[in-house]
PDB file of C-alpha atoms in Angstrom:
ATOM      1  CA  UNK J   1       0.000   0.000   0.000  1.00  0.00           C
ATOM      2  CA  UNK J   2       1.322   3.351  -0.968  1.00  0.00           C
ATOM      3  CA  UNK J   3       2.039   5.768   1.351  1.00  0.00           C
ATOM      4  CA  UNK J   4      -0.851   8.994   1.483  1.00  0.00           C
ATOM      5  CA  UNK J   5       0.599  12.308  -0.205  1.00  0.00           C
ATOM      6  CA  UNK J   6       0.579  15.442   1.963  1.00  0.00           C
ATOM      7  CA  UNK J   7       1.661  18.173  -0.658  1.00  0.00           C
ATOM      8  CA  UNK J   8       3.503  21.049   1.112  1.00  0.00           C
ATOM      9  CA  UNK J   9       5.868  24.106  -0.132  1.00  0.00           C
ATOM     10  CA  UNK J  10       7.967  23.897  -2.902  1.00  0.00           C
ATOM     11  CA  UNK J  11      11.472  24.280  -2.981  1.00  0.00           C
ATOM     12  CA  UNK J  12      14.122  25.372  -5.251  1.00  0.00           C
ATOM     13  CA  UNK J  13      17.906  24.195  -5.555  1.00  0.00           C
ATOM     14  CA  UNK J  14      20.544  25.382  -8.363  1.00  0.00           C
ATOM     15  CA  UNK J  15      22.726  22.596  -9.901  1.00  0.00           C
ATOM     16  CA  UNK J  16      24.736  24.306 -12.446  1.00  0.00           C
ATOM     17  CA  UNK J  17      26.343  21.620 -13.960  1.00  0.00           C
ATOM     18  CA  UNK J  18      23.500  18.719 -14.164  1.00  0.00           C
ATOM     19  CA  UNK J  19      23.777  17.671 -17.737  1.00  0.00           C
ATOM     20  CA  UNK J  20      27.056  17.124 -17.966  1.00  0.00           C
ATOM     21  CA  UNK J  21      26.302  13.717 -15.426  1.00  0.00           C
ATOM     22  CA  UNK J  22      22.438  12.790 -15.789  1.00  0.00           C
ATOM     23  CA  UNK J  23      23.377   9.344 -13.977  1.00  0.00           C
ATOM     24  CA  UNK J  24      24.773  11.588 -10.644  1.00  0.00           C
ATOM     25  CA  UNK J  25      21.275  13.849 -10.756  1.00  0.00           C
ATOM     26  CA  UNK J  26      19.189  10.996 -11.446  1.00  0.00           C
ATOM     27  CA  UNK J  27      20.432   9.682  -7.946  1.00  0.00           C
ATOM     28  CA  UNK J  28      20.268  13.204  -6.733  1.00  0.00           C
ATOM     29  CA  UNK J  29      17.014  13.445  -7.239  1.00  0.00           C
ATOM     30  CA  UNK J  30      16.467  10.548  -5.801  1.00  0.00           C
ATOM     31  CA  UNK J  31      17.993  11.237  -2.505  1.00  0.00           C
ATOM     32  CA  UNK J  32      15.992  14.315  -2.622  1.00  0.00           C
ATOM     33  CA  UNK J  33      12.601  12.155  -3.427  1.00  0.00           C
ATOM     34  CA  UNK J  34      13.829   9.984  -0.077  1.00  0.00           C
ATOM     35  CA  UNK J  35      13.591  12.783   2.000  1.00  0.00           C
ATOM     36  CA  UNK J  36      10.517  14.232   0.548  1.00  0.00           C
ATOM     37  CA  UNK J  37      11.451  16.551  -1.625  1.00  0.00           C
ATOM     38  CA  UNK J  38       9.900  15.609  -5.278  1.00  0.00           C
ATOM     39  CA  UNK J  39      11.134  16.889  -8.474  1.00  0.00           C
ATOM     40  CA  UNK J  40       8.579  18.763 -10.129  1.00  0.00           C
ATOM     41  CA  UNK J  41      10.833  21.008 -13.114  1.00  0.00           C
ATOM     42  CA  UNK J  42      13.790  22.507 -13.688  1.00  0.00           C
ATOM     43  CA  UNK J  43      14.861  25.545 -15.279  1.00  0.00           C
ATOM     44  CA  UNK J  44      16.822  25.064 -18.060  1.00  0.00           C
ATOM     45  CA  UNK J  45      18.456  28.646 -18.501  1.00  0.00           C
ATOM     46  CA  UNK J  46      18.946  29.238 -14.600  1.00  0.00           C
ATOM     47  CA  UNK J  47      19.628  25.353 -13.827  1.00  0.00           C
ATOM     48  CA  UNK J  48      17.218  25.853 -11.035  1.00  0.00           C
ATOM     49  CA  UNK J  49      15.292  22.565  -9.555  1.00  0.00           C
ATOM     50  CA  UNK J  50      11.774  22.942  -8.281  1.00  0.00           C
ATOM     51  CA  UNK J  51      10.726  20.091  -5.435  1.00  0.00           C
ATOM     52  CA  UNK J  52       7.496  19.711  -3.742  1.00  0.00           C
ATOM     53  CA  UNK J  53       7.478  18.743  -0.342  1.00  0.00           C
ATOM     54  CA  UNK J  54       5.811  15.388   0.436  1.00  0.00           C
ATOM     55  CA  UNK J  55       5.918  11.855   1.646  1.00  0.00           C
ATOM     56  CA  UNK J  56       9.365  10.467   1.944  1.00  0.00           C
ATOM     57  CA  UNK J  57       9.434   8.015  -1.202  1.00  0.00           C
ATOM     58  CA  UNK J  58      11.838   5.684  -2.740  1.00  0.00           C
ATOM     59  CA  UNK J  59      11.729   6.721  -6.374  1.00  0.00           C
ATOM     60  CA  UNK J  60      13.780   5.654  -9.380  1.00  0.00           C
ATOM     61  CA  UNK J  61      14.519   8.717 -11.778  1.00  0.00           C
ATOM     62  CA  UNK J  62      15.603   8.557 -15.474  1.00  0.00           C
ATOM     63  CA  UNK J  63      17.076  11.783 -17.217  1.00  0.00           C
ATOM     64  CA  UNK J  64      16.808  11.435 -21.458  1.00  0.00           C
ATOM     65  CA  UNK J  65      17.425  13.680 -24.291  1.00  0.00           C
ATOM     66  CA  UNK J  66      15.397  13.032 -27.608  1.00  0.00           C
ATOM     67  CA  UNK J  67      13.106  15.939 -29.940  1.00  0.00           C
ATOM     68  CA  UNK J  68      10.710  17.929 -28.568  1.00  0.00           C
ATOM     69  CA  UNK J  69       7.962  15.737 -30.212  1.00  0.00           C
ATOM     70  CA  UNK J  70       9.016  12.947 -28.334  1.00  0.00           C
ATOM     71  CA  UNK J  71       6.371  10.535 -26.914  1.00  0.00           C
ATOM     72  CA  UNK J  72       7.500   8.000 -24.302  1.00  0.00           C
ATOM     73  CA  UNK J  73       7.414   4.318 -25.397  1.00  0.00           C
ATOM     74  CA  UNK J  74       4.689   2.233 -24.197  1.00  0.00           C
ATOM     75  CA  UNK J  75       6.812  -0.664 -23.481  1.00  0.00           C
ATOM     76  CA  UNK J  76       8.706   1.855 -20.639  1.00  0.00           C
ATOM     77  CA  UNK J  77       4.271   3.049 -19.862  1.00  0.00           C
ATOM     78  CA  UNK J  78       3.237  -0.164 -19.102  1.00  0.00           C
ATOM     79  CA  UNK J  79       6.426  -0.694 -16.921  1.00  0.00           C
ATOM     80  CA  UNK J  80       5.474   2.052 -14.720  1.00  0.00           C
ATOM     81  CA  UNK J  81       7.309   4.882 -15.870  1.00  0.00           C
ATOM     82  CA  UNK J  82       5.873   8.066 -16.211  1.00  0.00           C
ATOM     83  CA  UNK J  83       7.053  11.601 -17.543  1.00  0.00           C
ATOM     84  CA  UNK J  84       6.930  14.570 -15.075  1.00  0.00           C
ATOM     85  CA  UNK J  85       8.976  16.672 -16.794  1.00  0.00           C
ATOM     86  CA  UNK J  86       9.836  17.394 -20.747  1.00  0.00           C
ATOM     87  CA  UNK J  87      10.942  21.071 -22.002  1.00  0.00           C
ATOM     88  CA  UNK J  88      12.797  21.248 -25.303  1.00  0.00           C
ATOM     89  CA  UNK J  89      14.760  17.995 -25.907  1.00  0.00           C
ATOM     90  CA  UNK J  90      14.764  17.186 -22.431  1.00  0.00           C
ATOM     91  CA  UNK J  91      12.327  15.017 -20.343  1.00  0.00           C
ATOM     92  CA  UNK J  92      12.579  13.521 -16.424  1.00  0.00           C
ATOM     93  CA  UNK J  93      11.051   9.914 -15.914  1.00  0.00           C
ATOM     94  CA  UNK J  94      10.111   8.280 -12.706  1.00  0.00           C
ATOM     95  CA  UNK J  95       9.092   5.110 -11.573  1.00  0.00           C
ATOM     96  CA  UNK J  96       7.371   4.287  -8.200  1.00  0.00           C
ATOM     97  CA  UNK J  97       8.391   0.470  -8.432  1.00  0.00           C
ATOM     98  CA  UNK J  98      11.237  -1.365  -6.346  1.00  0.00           C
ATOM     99  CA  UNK J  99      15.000  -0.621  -8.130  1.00  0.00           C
ATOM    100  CA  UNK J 100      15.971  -4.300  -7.695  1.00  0.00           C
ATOM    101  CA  UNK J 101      12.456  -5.581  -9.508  1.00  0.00           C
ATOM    102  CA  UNK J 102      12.758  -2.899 -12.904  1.00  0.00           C
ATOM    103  CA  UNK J 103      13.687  -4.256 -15.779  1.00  0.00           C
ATOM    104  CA  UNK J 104      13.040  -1.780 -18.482  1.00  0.00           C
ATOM    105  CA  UNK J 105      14.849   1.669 -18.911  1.00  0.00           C
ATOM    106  CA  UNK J 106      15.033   3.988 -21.647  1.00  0.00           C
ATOM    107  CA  UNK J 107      18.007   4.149 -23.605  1.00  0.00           C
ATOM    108  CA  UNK J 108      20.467   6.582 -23.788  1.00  0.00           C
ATOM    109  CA  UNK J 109      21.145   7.038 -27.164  1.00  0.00           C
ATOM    110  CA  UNK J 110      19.871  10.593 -27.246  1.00  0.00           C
ATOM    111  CA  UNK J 111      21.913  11.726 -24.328  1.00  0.00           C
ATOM    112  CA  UNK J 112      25.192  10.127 -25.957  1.00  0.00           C
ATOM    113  CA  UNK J 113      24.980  11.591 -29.189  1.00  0.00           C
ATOM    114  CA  UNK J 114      24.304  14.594 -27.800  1.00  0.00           C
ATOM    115  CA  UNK J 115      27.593  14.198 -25.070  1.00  0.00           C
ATOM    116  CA  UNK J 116      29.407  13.480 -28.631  1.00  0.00           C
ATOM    117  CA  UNK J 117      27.887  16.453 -30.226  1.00  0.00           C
ATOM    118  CA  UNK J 118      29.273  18.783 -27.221  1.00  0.00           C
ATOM    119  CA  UNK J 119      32.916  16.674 -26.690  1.00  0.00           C
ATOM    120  CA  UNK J 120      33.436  17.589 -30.197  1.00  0.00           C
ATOM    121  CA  UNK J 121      32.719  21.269 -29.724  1.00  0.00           C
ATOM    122  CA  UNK J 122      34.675  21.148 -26.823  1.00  0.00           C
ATOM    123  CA  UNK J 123      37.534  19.666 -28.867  1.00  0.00           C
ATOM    124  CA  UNK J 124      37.586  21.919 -31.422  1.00  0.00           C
ATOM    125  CA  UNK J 125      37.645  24.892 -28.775  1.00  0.00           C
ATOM    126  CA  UNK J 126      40.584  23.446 -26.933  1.00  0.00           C
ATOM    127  CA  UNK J 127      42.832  22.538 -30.315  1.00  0.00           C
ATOM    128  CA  UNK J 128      42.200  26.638 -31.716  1.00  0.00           C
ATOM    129  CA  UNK J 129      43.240  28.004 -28.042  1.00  0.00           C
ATOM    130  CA  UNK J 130      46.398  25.426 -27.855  1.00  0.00           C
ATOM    131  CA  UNK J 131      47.388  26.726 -31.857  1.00  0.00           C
ATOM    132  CA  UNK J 132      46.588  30.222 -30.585  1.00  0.00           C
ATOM    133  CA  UNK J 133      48.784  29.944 -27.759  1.00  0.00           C
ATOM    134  CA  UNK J 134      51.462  28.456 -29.407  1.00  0.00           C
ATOM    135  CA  UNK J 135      51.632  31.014 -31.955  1.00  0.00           C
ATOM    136  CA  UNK J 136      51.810  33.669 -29.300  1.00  0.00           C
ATOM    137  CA  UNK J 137      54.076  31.773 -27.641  1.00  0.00           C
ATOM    138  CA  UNK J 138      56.873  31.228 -30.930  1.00  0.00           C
ATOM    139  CA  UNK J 139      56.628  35.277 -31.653  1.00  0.00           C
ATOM    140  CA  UNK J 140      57.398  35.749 -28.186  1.00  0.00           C
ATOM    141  CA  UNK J 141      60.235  33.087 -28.182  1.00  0.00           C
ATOM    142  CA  UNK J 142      61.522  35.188 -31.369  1.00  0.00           C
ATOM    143  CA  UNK J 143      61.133  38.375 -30.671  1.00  0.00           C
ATOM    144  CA  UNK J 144      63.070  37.087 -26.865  1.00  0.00           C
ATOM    145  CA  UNK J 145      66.082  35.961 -29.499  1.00  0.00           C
ATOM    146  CA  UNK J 146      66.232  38.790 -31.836  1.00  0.00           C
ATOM    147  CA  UNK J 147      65.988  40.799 -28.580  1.00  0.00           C
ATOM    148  CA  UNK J 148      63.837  43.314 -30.049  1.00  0.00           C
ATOM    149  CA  UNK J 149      62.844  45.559 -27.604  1.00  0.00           C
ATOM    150  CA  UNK J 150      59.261  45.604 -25.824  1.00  0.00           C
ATOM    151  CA  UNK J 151      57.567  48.778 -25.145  1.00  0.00           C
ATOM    152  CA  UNK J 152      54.662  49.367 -22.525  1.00  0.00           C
ATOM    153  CA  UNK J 153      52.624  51.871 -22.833  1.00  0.00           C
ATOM    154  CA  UNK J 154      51.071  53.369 -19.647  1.00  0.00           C
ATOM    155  CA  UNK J 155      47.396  53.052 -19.896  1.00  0.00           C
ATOM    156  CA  UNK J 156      44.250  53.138 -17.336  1.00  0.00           C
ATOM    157  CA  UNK J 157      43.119  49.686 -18.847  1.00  0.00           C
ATOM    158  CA  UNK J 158      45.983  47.692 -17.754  1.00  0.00           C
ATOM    159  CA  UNK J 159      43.619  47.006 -14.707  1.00  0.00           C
ATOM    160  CA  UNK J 160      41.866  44.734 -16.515  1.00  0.00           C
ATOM    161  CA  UNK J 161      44.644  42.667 -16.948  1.00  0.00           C
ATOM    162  CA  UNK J 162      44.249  40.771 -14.404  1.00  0.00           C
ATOM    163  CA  UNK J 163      40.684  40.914 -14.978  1.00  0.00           C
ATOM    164  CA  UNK J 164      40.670  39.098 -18.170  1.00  0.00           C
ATOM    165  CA  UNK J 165      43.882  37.019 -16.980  1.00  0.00           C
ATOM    166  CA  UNK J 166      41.507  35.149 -14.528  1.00  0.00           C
ATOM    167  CA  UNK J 167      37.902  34.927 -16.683  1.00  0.00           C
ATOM    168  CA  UNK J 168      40.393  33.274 -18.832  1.00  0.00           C
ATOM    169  CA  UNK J 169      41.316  30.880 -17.040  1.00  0.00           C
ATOM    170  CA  UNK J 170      38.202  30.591 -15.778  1.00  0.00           C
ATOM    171  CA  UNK J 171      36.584  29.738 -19.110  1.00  0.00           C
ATOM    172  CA  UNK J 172      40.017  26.961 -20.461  1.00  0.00           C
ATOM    173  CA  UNK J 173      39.304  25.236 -17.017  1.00  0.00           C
ATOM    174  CA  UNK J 174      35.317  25.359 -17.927  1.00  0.00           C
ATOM    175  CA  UNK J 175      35.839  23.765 -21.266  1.00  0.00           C
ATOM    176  CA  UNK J 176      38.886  20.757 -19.690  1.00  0.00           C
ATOM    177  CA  UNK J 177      35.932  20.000 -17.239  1.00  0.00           C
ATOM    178  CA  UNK J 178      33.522  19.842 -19.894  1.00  0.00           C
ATOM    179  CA  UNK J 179      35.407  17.933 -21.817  1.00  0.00           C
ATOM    180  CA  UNK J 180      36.322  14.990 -19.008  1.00  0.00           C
ATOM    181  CA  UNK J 181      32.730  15.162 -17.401  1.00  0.00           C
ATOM    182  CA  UNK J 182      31.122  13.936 -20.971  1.00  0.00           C
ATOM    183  CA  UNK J 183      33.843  11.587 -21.674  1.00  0.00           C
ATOM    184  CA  UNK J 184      33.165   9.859 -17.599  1.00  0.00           C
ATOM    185  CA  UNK J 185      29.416  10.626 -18.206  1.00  0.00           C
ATOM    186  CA  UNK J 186      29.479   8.820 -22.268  1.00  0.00           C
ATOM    187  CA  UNK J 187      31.728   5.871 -20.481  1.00  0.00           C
ATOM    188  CA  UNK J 188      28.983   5.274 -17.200  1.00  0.00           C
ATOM    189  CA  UNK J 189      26.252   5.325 -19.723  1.00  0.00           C
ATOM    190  CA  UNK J 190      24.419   2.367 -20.268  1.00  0.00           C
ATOM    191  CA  UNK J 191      26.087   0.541 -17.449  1.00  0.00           C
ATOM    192  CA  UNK J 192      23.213  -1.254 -15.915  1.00  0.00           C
ATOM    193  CA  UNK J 193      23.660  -4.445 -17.421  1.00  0.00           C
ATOM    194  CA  UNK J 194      26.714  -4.481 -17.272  1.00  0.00           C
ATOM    195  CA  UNK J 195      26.986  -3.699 -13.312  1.00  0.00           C
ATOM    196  CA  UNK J 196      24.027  -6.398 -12.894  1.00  0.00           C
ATOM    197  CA  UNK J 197      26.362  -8.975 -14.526  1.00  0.00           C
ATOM    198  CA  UNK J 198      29.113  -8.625 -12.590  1.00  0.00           C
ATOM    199  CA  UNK J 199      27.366  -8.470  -9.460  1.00  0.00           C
ATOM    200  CA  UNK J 200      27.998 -11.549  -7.494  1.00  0.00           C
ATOM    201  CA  UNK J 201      24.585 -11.377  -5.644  1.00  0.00           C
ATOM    202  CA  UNK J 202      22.847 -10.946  -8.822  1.00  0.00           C
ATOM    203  CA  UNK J 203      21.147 -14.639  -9.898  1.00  0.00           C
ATOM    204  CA  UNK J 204      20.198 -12.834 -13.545  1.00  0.00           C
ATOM    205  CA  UNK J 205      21.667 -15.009 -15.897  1.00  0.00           C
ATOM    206  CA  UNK J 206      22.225 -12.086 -18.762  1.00  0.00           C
ATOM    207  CA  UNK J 207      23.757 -12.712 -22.059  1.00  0.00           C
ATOM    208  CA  UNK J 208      25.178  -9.763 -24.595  1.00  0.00           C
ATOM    209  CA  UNK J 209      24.470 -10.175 -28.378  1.00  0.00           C
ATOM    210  CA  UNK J 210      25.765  -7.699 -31.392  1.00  0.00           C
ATOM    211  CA  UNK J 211      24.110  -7.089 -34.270  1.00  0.00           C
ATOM    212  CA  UNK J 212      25.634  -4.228 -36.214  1.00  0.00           C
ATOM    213  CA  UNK J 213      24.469  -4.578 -39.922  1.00  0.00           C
ATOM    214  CA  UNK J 214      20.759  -4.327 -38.856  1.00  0.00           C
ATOM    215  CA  UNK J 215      19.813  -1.030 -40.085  1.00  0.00           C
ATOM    216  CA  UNK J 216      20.316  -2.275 -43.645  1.00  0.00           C
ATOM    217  CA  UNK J 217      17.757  -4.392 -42.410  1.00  0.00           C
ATOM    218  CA  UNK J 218      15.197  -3.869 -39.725  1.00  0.00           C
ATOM    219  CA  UNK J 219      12.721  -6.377 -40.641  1.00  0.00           C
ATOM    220  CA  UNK J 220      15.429  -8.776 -39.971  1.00  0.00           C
ATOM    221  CA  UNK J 221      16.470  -7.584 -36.535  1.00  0.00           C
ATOM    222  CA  UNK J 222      12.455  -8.044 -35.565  1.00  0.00           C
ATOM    223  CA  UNK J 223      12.880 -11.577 -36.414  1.00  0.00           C
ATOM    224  CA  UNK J 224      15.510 -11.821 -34.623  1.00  0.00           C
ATOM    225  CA  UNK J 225      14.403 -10.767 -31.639  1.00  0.00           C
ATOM    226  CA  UNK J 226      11.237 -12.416 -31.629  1.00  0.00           C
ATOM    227  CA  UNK J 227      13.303 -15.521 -32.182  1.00  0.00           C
ATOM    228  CA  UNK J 228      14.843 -14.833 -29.343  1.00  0.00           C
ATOM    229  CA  UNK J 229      11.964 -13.997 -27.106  1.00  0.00           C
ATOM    230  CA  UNK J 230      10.705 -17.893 -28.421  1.00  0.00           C
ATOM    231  CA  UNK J 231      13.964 -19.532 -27.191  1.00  0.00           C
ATOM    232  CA  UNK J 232      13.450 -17.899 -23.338  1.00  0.00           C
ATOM    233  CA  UNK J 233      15.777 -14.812 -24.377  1.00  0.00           C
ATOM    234  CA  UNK J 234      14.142 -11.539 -22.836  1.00  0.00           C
ATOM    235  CA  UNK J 235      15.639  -8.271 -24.289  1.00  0.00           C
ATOM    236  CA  UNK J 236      16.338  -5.980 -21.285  1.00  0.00           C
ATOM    237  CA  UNK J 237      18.687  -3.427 -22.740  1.00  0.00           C
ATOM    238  CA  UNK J 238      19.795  -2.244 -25.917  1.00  0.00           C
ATOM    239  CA  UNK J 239      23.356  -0.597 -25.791  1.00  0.00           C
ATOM    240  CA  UNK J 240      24.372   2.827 -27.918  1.00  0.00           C
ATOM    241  CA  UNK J 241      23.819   3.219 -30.883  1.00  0.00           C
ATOM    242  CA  UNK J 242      21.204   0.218 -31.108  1.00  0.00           C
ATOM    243  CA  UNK J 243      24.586  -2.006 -31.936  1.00  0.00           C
ATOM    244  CA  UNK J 244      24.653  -4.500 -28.793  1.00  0.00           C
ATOM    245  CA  UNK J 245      21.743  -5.943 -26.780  1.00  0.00           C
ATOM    246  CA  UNK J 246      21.371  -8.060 -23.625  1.00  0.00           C
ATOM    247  CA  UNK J 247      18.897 -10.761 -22.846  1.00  0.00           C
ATOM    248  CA  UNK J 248      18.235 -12.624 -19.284  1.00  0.00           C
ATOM    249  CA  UNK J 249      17.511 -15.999 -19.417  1.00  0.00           C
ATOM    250  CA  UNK J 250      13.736 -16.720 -18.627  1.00  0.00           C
ATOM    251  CA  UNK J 251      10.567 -18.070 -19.865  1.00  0.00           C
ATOM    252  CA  UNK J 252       9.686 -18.351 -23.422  1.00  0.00           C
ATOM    253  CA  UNK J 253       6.948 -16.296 -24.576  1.00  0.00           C
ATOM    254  CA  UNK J 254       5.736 -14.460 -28.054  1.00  0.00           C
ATOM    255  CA  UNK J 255       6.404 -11.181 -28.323  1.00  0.00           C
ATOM    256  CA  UNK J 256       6.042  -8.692 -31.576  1.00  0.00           C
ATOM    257  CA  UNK J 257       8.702  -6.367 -32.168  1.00  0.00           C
ATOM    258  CA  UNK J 258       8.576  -3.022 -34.380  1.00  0.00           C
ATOM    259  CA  UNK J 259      11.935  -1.121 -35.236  1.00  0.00           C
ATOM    260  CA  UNK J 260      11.754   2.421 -35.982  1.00  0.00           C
ATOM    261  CA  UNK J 261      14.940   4.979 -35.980  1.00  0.00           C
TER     262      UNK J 261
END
């Protein structure tokens, strides 16, 4: 029996730097969902969270990135999960039931290619400033050889030397902490599985399967799967890019797939 909800205030929390680790705010927000505090939004310019106060609740949260027309799955509807949140290409998940008895989660394929998207900004930031700097660097170096002398000119704006010295660093350090959060964040991704087969407590006997030519060929991959689903295989994840996919070992049952990307 569920626990009665006594709505009460609502609360606000900045977390500037949420999307760059969904999988550390999803279990933020569930911490805060433990000790009452339900997620309700989040502003996506400010980074501010918005919790109502309630009933202390154990609550599994899923963070996903897909287009703004996107309509949850009703495999991941009839496994309890249900949206509380979606502004632009983001939307917030929840599900009431047990961790240890959930079996279906969305993937992360949206939230991957969209790490990739912003590593490879990132990347192309850092490589201009290194060039930059070396070049600055070399005509110093030079003009140090040639000794050609170095004239400063007394001006009121050399007080914003420092100034910019330090918003500069500020901003290199900004990007190298981008750049290692989405590479950690891209790597933790889609661990579940994986983490559930290498637990020693875990009795899910979980198999991993590739398929990588499928999309030359979804019709085939349907088959497949339903094939698999006849032989006791249950799909329970699908890794990135739609290229690897794990099944636990259970009952055999019929089951109609439909591919769509």
């Amino acid at each position: 029996m569920q626990p009665k909800m006594r709505w009460g205030s609502l609360i606000k929390k900045v977390k500037l730097f949420w999307s760059l680790d969904v999988q550390k705010t999803e279990k933020w927000l569930a911490a805060m969902s433990a000790k009452g505090l339900h997620f309700v939004a989040v502003n996506l310019l400010t980074r501010q969270f918005s919790f109502q106060e309630g009933s202390p609740r154990q609550l599994t949260y899923r963070i996903g990135c897909e287009g703004p027309n996107y309509a949850l799955p009703k495999t991941l509807i009839n496994s309890g999960w249900t949206k509380v949140f979606g502004e632009r290409k983001w939307y917030v998940i929840v599900n009431e039931e047990p961790p240890n008895e959930l079996k279906t989660y969305p993937v992360r394929t949206g939230l991957i290619r969209r790490n990739n998207w912003l590593l490879l900004l990132c990347s192309i930031i850092l490589i201009y400033g290194a060039v930059n700097l070396s070049i600055q660097l070399t005509l110093l170096g030079f003009m140090a050889y040639i000794s050609t002398p170095i004239t400063i000119v007394p001006s009121p704006w050399w007080v914003l030397t420092p100034l910019i010295f330090l918003a500069g660093i500020a901003f290199w350090s900004g990007i190298i902490y981008t750049c290692i959060a989405l590479v950690r964040s891209n790597r933790n991704l889609g661990e579940r599985v994986k983490e559930q087969i290498k637990d020693p407590n875990s009795t899910a006997n979980v198999i991993k399967k590739r398929n990588y030519f499928w999309v030359y060929s979804p019709d085939k991959l349907e088959q497949w799967l339903e094939t698999m689903e006849e032989q006791g295989y249950n799909l329970v994840q699908v890794g990135s890019y739609a290229r690897s996919f794990w099944f636990e070992k259970g009952s055999p049952r019929k089951v109609k797939y439909s591919v769509d990307y």
